[in-house]
């Protein structure tokens, strides 16, 4: 029986097209979901924690028998006597005062000879006293030359040419018998290298410092790696010190012989550092996490050093970098799903413990956090 022709071609094609589109969308979604990734890097706000430790230095034997509480580090006293001759080669120049000298002409306008004895006093117009160097006779109506020397050393004796009166000559004759210099008197001062008291004291100080440096260098040469020498608090006992010249000797160099006893305290630095770090780590608050102990922050100062008893007190400090322990809420990925980069940063910026946030998506076309939580990675930058 004939029932007629059934039309199926066009409907079948539509179904194929719809199926193909749905398949492509499913493949695209699965591909997108499979490859989409988001990495969120969180940098917590970094802070610091410090600790101070007071410890006592004593010998290991005293530590072993000490029953009291406290922190103890082993120490020992190093002692050395240094003897040497320290050269002082840079003696300073000083002004030396001497008696100025010159030549004077004695004029005699009287009609009788006038003898003048050695050391006859002559007074300049500005009141500077000179004396003649030898006996002379100023003959009547003539003149004679004689050397003169200032009575006192110093610059005041350096005078320009001028007139002098003879001090002890009868006053009525002083206008007729007098002296005149035609050239300046000179030599009241001169420059020379002199071992003055100040220079000798400087030499003693330098000699002591050099002897101390030598002793400290010798101590350090034999010091174990775990020990530290308290060089700045070394004791110095000058047993003898003697310069090779007397005070105010004219010389360009001299020596200082010195004998110096030096004592210094050395202690176990590694043990002190370990004790300090232990206290530092114990002082970190429960809501903080240690990042690193700052090795360069380890410092110490010593006091109350007793070289006889081999004792001292040492105070040490140390710092560490810490970050907050972030709450579990930070790692909850559900609130992040679908957020873009700006929204993620805004979300974490509200947390006082977070310094900054960076976000990266992959592949390049992904612009928001994928729906699959295992495709979202939260990393803490320490």
GROMACS .gro file of C-alpha atoms in nm:
model
  382
    1UNK     CA    1   0.000   0.000   0.000
    2UNK     CA    2   0.139   0.339  -0.084
    3UNK     CA    3   0.146   0.581   0.205
    4UNK     CA    4   0.328   0.868   0.043
    5UNK     CA    5   0.679   1.022   0.063
    6UNK     CA    6   0.827   1.120   0.404
    7UNK     CA    7   1.041   1.445   0.407
    8UNK     CA    8   1.345   1.397   0.640
    9UNK     CA    9   1.655   1.559   0.489
   10UNK     CA   10   1.623   1.919   0.609
   11UNK     CA   11   1.531   1.832   0.972
   12UNK     CA   12   1.814   1.586   0.995
   13UNK     CA   13   2.064   1.849   0.885
   14UNK     CA   14   1.939   2.094   1.149
   15UNK     CA   15   1.988   1.835   1.419
   16UNK     CA   16   2.340   1.765   1.301
   17UNK     CA   17   2.424   2.135   1.310
   18UNK     CA   18   2.281   2.180   1.659
   19UNK     CA   19   2.465   1.874   1.781
   20UNK     CA   20   2.791   1.997   1.630
   21UNK     CA   21   2.756   2.341   1.791
   22UNK     CA   22   2.679   2.190   2.130
   23UNK     CA   23   2.974   1.955   2.095
   24UNK     CA   24   3.207   2.243   2.010
   25UNK     CA   25   3.082   2.442   2.306
   26UNK     CA   26   3.133   2.146   2.536
   27UNK     CA   27   3.481   2.086   2.399
   28UNK     CA   28   3.559   2.458   2.438
   29UNK     CA   29   3.429   2.464   2.793
   30UNK     CA   30   3.620   2.150   2.888
   31UNK     CA   31   3.933   2.289   2.725
   32UNK     CA   32   3.889   2.624   2.901
   33UNK     CA   33   3.824   2.455   3.234
   34UNK     CA   34   4.113   2.214   3.192
   35UNK     CA   35   4.377   2.471   3.102
   36UNK     CA   36   4.266   2.780   3.297
   37UNK     CA   37   4.499   2.862   3.583
   38UNK     CA   38   4.531   3.144   3.835
   39UNK     CA   39   4.830   3.204   4.060
   40UNK     CA   40   4.792   3.452   4.345
   41UNK     CA   41   5.111   3.557   4.524
   42UNK     CA   42   5.065   3.718   4.865
   43UNK     CA   43   5.343   3.913   5.037
   44UNK     CA   44   5.281   3.954   5.411
   45UNK     CA   45   5.391   4.267   5.593
   46UNK     CA   46   5.737   4.202   5.733
   47UNK     CA   47   5.834   4.312   6.082
   48UNK     CA   48   6.115   4.255   6.327
   49UNK     CA   49   6.158   4.114   6.674
   50UNK     CA   50   6.459   4.178   6.897
   51UNK     CA   51   6.592   4.024   7.214
   52UNK     CA   52   6.852   4.128   7.470
   53UNK     CA   53   7.052   3.883   7.677
   54UNK     CA   54   7.272   3.955   7.978
   55UNK     CA   55   7.540   3.697   8.048
   56UNK     CA   56   7.829   3.661   8.289
   57UNK     CA   57   8.181   3.586   8.173
   58UNK     CA   58   8.391   3.357   8.391
   59UNK     CA   59   8.641   3.076   8.355
   60UNK     CA   60   8.512   2.738   8.244
   61UNK     CA   61   8.619   2.597   8.582
   62UNK     CA   62   8.404   2.855   8.762
   63UNK     CA   63   8.111   2.778   8.532
   64UNK     CA   64   8.138   2.407   8.605
   65UNK     CA   65   8.110   2.462   8.980
   66UNK     CA   66   7.856   2.747   8.966
   67UNK     CA   67   7.515   2.646   9.100
   68UNK     CA   68   7.331   2.977   9.054
   69UNK     CA   69   7.083   3.048   8.776
   70UNK     CA   70   7.177   3.267   8.485
   71UNK     CA   71   7.360   3.259   8.156
   72UNK     CA   72   7.734   3.200   8.165
   73UNK     CA   73   7.994   3.207   7.889
   74UNK     CA   74   8.352   3.093   7.923
   75UNK     CA   75   8.628   3.353   7.922
   76UNK     CA   76   8.999   3.387   7.984
   77UNK     CA   77   9.249   3.667   8.045
   78UNK     CA   78   9.535   3.712   7.798
   79UNK     CA   79   9.845   3.894   7.921
   80UNK     CA   80  10.157   4.019   7.745
   81UNK     CA   81  10.443   4.259   7.821
   82UNK     CA   82  10.573   4.453   7.521
   83UNK     CA   83  10.911   4.627   7.513
   84UNK     CA   84  11.023   4.837   7.218
   85UNK     CA   85  11.186   5.161   7.108
   86UNK     CA   86  10.936   5.375   6.924
   87UNK     CA   87  11.086   5.621   6.671
   88UNK     CA   88  10.949   5.976   6.651
   89UNK     CA   89  11.068   6.104   6.313
   90UNK     CA   90  10.831   6.394   6.256
   91UNK     CA   91  10.936   6.638   6.527
   92UNK     CA   92  10.747   6.964   6.492
   93UNK     CA   93  10.912   7.296   6.419
   94UNK     CA   94  10.921   7.542   6.707
   95UNK     CA   95  11.020   7.906   6.749
   96UNK     CA   96  11.338   7.935   6.955
   97UNK     CA   97  11.401   8.261   7.138
   98UNK     CA   98  11.762   8.379   7.146
   99UNK     CA   99  11.937   8.708   7.218
  100UNK     CA  100  11.941   8.942   6.920
  101UNK     CA  101  12.281   9.074   6.814
  102UNK     CA  102  12.415   9.365   6.613
  103UNK     CA  103  12.685   9.631   6.580
  104UNK     CA  104  12.665   9.981   6.727
  105UNK     CA  105  12.870  10.293   6.670
  106UNK     CA  106  12.959  10.489   6.986
  107UNK     CA  107  12.995  10.866   6.928
  108UNK     CA  108  13.200  11.084   7.167
  109UNK     CA  109  13.154  11.458   7.112
  110UNK     CA  110  13.330  11.555   7.431
  111UNK     CA  111  13.694  11.661   7.462
  112UNK     CA  112  13.793  11.361   7.674
  113UNK     CA  113  13.816  10.991   7.597
  114UNK     CA  114  13.535  10.770   7.729
  115UNK     CA  115  13.615  10.405   7.806
  116UNK     CA  116  13.327  10.153   7.805
  117UNK     CA  117  13.358   9.823   7.991
  118UNK     CA  118  13.220   9.490   7.860
  119UNK     CA  119  12.843   9.456   7.923
  120UNK     CA  120  12.791   9.832   7.928
  121UNK     CA  121  12.413   9.886   7.924
  122UNK     CA  122  12.262  10.054   7.617
  123UNK     CA  123  11.891  10.142   7.603
  124UNK     CA  124  11.703  10.177   7.273
  125UNK     CA  125  11.449  10.449   7.208
  126UNK     CA  126  11.166  10.201   7.269
  127UNK     CA  127  11.316  10.076   7.596
  128UNK     CA  128  11.495   9.754   7.490
  129UNK     CA  129  11.815   9.691   7.683
  130UNK     CA  130  12.136   9.576   7.510
  131UNK     CA  131  12.492   9.521   7.640
  132UNK     CA  132  12.828   9.571   7.474
  133UNK     CA  133  13.027   9.260   7.386
  134UNK     CA  134  13.375   9.399   7.463
  135UNK     CA  135  13.569   9.686   7.620
  136UNK     CA  136  13.618   9.983   7.391
  137UNK     CA  137  13.741  10.341   7.423
  138UNK     CA  138  13.553  10.618   7.248
  139UNK     CA  139  13.826  10.875   7.193
  140UNK     CA  140  13.744  11.245   7.224
  141UNK     CA  141  13.573  11.380   6.914
  142UNK     CA  142  13.569  11.037   6.745
  143UNK     CA  143  13.353  10.723   6.723
  144UNK     CA  144  13.413  10.350   6.764
  145UNK     CA  145  13.220  10.034   6.673
  146UNK     CA  146  13.145   9.748   6.911
  147UNK     CA  147  12.921   9.441   6.907
  148UNK     CA  148  12.604   9.442   7.118
  149UNK     CA  149  12.374   9.169   7.247
  150UNK     CA  150  12.017   9.199   7.374
  151UNK     CA  151  11.978   9.159   7.749
  152UNK     CA  152  11.673   8.928   7.705
  153UNK     CA  153  11.598   8.671   7.434
  154UNK     CA  154  11.301   8.708   7.203
  155UNK     CA  155  11.147   8.898   6.916
  156UNK     CA  156  11.167   9.226   7.109
  157UNK     CA  157  11.542   9.238   7.042
  158UNK     CA  158  11.496   9.254   6.665
  159UNK     CA  159  11.516   9.633   6.618
  160UNK     CA  160  11.550   9.860   6.314
  161UNK     CA  161  11.845  10.106   6.302
  162UNK     CA  162  11.816  10.360   6.581
  163UNK     CA  163  11.971  10.558   6.864
  164UNK     CA  164  12.077  10.419   7.206
  165UNK     CA  165  12.171  10.598   7.526
  166UNK     CA  166  12.438  10.475   7.765
  167UNK     CA  167  12.235  10.394   8.077
  168UNK     CA  168  12.487  10.455   8.354
  169UNK     CA  169  12.663  10.751   8.195
  170UNK     CA  170  12.630  11.086   8.372
  171UNK     CA  171  12.297  11.225   8.248
  172UNK     CA  172  12.437  11.562   8.133
  173UNK     CA  173  12.679  11.374   7.901
  174UNK     CA  174  12.422  11.141   7.741
  175UNK     CA  175  12.352  11.386   7.455
  176UNK     CA  176  12.723  11.400   7.373
  177UNK     CA  177  12.818  11.034   7.421
  178UNK     CA  178  12.566  10.793   7.268
  179UNK     CA  179  12.531  10.502   7.029
  180UNK     CA  180  12.363  10.444   6.694
  181UNK     CA  181  12.301  10.128   6.491
  182UNK     CA  182  12.322  10.158   6.114
  183UNK     CA  183  12.170   9.813   6.054
  184UNK     CA  184  11.895   9.619   6.229
  185UNK     CA  185  11.970   9.392   6.523
  186UNK     CA  186  11.872   9.033   6.441
  187UNK     CA  187  11.851   8.682   6.579
  188UNK     CA  188  11.588   8.727   6.850
  189UNK     CA  189  11.402   8.422   6.718
  190UNK     CA  190  11.459   8.133   6.476
  191UNK     CA  191  11.270   7.826   6.359
  192UNK     CA  192  11.403   7.479   6.440
  193UNK     CA  193  11.284   7.126   6.515
  194UNK     CA  194  11.268   7.091   6.891
  195UNK     CA  195  11.170   6.805   7.121
  196UNK     CA  196  10.942   7.023   7.328
  197UNK     CA  197  10.751   6.887   7.626
  198UNK     CA  198  10.444   6.855   7.403
  199UNK     CA  199  10.640   6.661   7.140
  200UNK     CA  200  10.784   6.425   7.400
  201UNK     CA  201  10.440   6.363   7.548
  202UNK     CA  202  10.307   6.295   7.200
  203UNK     CA  203  10.590   6.048   7.145
  204UNK     CA  204  10.508   5.872   7.472
  205UNK     CA  205  10.142   5.842   7.374
  206UNK     CA  206  10.227   5.708   7.028
  207UNK     CA  207  10.475   5.461   7.178
  208UNK     CA  208  10.210   5.334   7.419
  209UNK     CA  209   9.952   5.301   7.142
  210UNK     CA  210  10.199   5.113   6.923
  211UNK     CA  211  10.286   4.873   7.206
  212UNK     CA  212   9.915   4.818   7.277
  213UNK     CA  213   9.844   4.747   6.908
  214UNK     CA  214  10.130   4.497   6.899
  215UNK     CA  215   9.997   4.314   7.204
  216UNK     CA  216   9.641   4.304   7.066
  217UNK     CA  217   9.768   4.174   6.731
  218UNK     CA  218   9.962   3.899   6.910
  219UNK     CA  219   9.653   3.806   7.113
  220UNK     CA  220   9.437   3.780   6.800
  221UNK     CA  221   9.695   3.576   6.613
  222UNK     CA  222   9.648   3.284   6.851
  223UNK     CA  223   9.274   3.333   6.915
  224UNK     CA  224   9.043   3.037   6.831
  225UNK     CA  225   8.762   3.106   6.582
  226UNK     CA  226   8.491   3.076   6.849
  227UNK     CA  227   8.643   3.344   7.074
  228UNK     CA  228   8.616   3.721   7.066
  229UNK     CA  229   8.870   3.958   7.218
  230UNK     CA  230   8.745   4.264   7.408
  231UNK     CA  231   9.032   4.471   7.275
  232UNK     CA  232   8.869   4.810   7.341
  233UNK     CA  233   8.861   4.731   7.712
  234UNK     CA  234   9.214   4.602   7.749
  235UNK     CA  235   9.406   4.720   8.055
  236UNK     CA  236   9.741   4.896   8.016
  237UNK     CA  237  10.012   4.921   8.278
  238UNK     CA  238  10.312   5.136   8.179
  239UNK     CA  239  10.607   4.974   8.353
  240UNK     CA  240  10.858   5.224   8.215
  241UNK     CA  241  10.879   5.495   7.950
  242UNK     CA  242  11.185   5.703   7.867
  243UNK     CA  243  11.257   5.942   7.578
  244UNK     CA  244  11.607   5.946   7.430
  245UNK     CA  245  11.635   6.326   7.460
  246UNK     CA  246  11.571   6.589   7.724
  247UNK     CA  247  11.291   6.843   7.697
  248UNK     CA  248  11.361   7.131   7.453
  249UNK     CA  249  11.650   6.952   7.286
  250UNK     CA  250  11.698   7.071   6.929
  251UNK     CA  251  11.662   6.759   6.713
  252UNK     CA  252  11.465   6.633   6.415
  253UNK     CA  253  11.400   6.288   6.567
  254UNK     CA  254  11.417   6.088   6.887
  255UNK     CA  255  11.304   5.757   7.035
  256UNK     CA  256  11.083   5.654   7.324
  257UNK     CA  257  11.172   5.333   7.506
  258UNK     CA  258  10.859   5.178   7.657
  259UNK     CA  259  10.768   4.869   7.855
  260UNK     CA  260  10.393   4.805   7.865
  261UNK     CA  261  10.192   4.524   8.024
  262UNK     CA  262   9.862   4.457   7.847
  263UNK     CA  263   9.573   4.238   7.961
  264UNK     CA  264   9.256   4.163   7.765
  265UNK     CA  265   8.954   3.941   7.819
  266UNK     CA  266   8.851   3.686   7.556
  267UNK     CA  267   8.520   3.499   7.567
  268UNK     CA  268   8.326   3.232   7.378
  269UNK     CA  269   8.140   3.443   7.121
  270UNK     CA  270   7.971   3.144   6.956
  271UNK     CA  271   7.817   3.038   7.288
  272UNK     CA  272   7.690   3.391   7.353
  273UNK     CA  273   7.541   3.407   7.003
  274UNK     CA  274   7.368   3.072   7.050
  275UNK     CA  275   7.219   3.176   7.386
  276UNK     CA  276   7.098   3.504   7.237
  277UNK     CA  277   6.940   3.338   6.933
  278UNK     CA  278   6.762   3.087   7.156
  279UNK     CA  279   6.611   3.370   7.358
  280UNK     CA  280   6.522   3.558   7.040
  281UNK     CA  281   6.336   3.264   6.889
  282UNK     CA  282   6.153   3.203   7.215
  283UNK     CA  283   6.038   3.566   7.223
  284UNK     CA  284   5.863   3.554   6.884
  285UNK     CA  285   5.486   3.601   6.945
  286UNK     CA  286   5.252   3.312   6.868
  287UNK     CA  287   5.087   3.507   6.586
  288UNK     CA  288   5.421   3.567   6.411
  289UNK     CA  289   5.634   3.342   6.193
  290UNK     CA  290   6.016   3.354   6.182
  291UNK     CA  291   6.162   3.439   5.843
  292UNK     CA  292   6.530   3.468   5.931
  293UNK     CA  293   6.763   3.566   6.210
  294UNK     CA  294   6.956   3.876   6.103
  295UNK     CA  295   7.313   3.763   6.156
  296UNK     CA  296   7.455   4.115   6.119
  297UNK     CA  297   7.229   4.237   6.400
  298UNK     CA  298   7.424   4.045   6.665
  299UNK     CA  299   7.598   4.301   6.886
  300UNK     CA  300   7.734   4.305   7.238
  301UNK     CA  301   7.889   4.534   7.498
  302UNK     CA  302   8.094   4.435   7.799
  303UNK     CA  303   8.123   4.594   8.143
  304UNK     CA  304   8.244   4.527   8.497
  305UNK     CA  305   8.556   4.350   8.371
  306UNK     CA  306   8.778   4.209   8.646
  307UNK     CA  307   9.110   4.082   8.511
  308UNK     CA  308   9.213   3.934   8.845
  309UNK     CA  309   8.899   3.721   8.883
  310UNK     CA  310   8.850   3.670   8.507
  311UNK     CA  311   8.497   3.803   8.520
  312UNK     CA  312   8.275   4.042   8.331
  313UNK     CA  313   7.919   4.117   8.231
  314UNK     CA  314   7.820   4.114   7.865
  315UNK     CA  315   7.494   4.234   7.714
  316UNK     CA  316   7.401   4.101   7.369
  317UNK     CA  317   7.124   4.192   7.125
  318UNK     CA  318   6.991   4.022   6.813
  319UNK     CA  319   6.707   4.080   6.567
  320UNK     CA  320   6.495   3.858   6.343
  321UNK     CA  321   6.261   3.920   6.052
  322UNK     CA  322   5.905   3.794   6.109
  323UNK     CA  323   5.576   3.790   5.922
  324UNK     CA  324   5.222   3.742   6.051
  325UNK     CA  325   5.078   3.391   6.058
  326UNK     CA  326   4.798   3.428   5.804
  327UNK     CA  327   4.454   3.295   5.892
  328UNK     CA  328   4.292   3.000   5.712
  329UNK     CA  329   4.049   3.245   5.554
  330UNK     CA  330   4.332   3.374   5.335
  331UNK     CA  331   4.355   3.033   5.167
  332UNK     CA  332   3.978   2.996   5.107
  333UNK     CA  333   3.946   2.998   4.728
  334UNK     CA  334   3.566   3.006   4.700
  335UNK     CA  335   3.532   3.386   4.741
  336UNK     CA  336   3.790   3.433   4.464
  337UNK     CA  337   3.612   3.240   4.189
  338UNK     CA  338   3.522   3.467   3.898
  339UNK     CA  339   3.720   3.769   4.030
  340UNK     CA  340   3.951   3.957   3.796
  341UNK     CA  341   4.298   4.089   3.888
  342UNK     CA  342   4.181   4.424   4.024
  343UNK     CA  343   3.903   4.260   4.231
  344UNK     CA  344   4.148   4.007   4.378
  345UNK     CA  345   4.385   4.284   4.486
  346UNK     CA  346   4.101   4.479   4.641
  347UNK     CA  347   3.992   4.166   4.828
  348UNK     CA  348   4.334   4.109   4.988
  349UNK     CA  349   4.412   4.479   5.045
  350UNK     CA  350   4.151   4.478   5.319
  351UNK     CA  351   4.373   4.247   5.525
  352UNK     CA  352   4.608   4.442   5.756
  353UNK     CA  353   4.864   4.160   5.754
  354UNK     CA  354   4.918   4.169   5.377
  355UNK     CA  355   5.165   4.406   5.216
  356UNK     CA  356   5.089   4.341   4.849
  357UNK     CA  357   4.928   4.093   4.610
  358UNK     CA  358   5.019   3.992   4.255
  359UNK     CA  359   4.804   3.787   4.016
  360UNK     CA  360   4.884   3.591   3.701
  361UNK     CA  361   4.645   3.404   3.472
  362UNK     CA  362   4.711   3.141   3.206
  363UNK     CA  363   4.658   3.088   2.921
  364UNK     CA  364   4.674   3.448   2.809
  365UNK     CA  365   4.301   3.475   2.733
  366UNK     CA  366   4.203   3.394   3.092
  367UNK     CA  367   4.104   3.714   3.277
  368UNK     CA  368   3.939   3.580   3.592
  369UNK     CA  369   3.976   3.307   3.853
  370UNK     CA  370   3.858   2.968   3.715
  371UNK     CA  371   3.572   2.780   3.880
  372UNK     CA  372   3.782   2.475   3.960
  373UNK     CA  373   3.952   2.536   4.296
  374UNK     CA  374   4.238   2.300   4.221
  375UNK     CA  375   4.329   2.530   3.932
  376UNK     CA  376   4.382   2.818   4.173
  377UNK     CA  377   4.717   2.843   4.355
  378UNK     CA  378   4.777   3.077   4.648
  379UNK     CA  379   5.147   3.131   4.720
  380UNK     CA  380   5.295   3.311   5.022
  381UNK     CA  381   5.608   3.513   4.944
  382UNK     CA  382   5.842   3.483   5.242
   0.00000   0.00000   0.00000
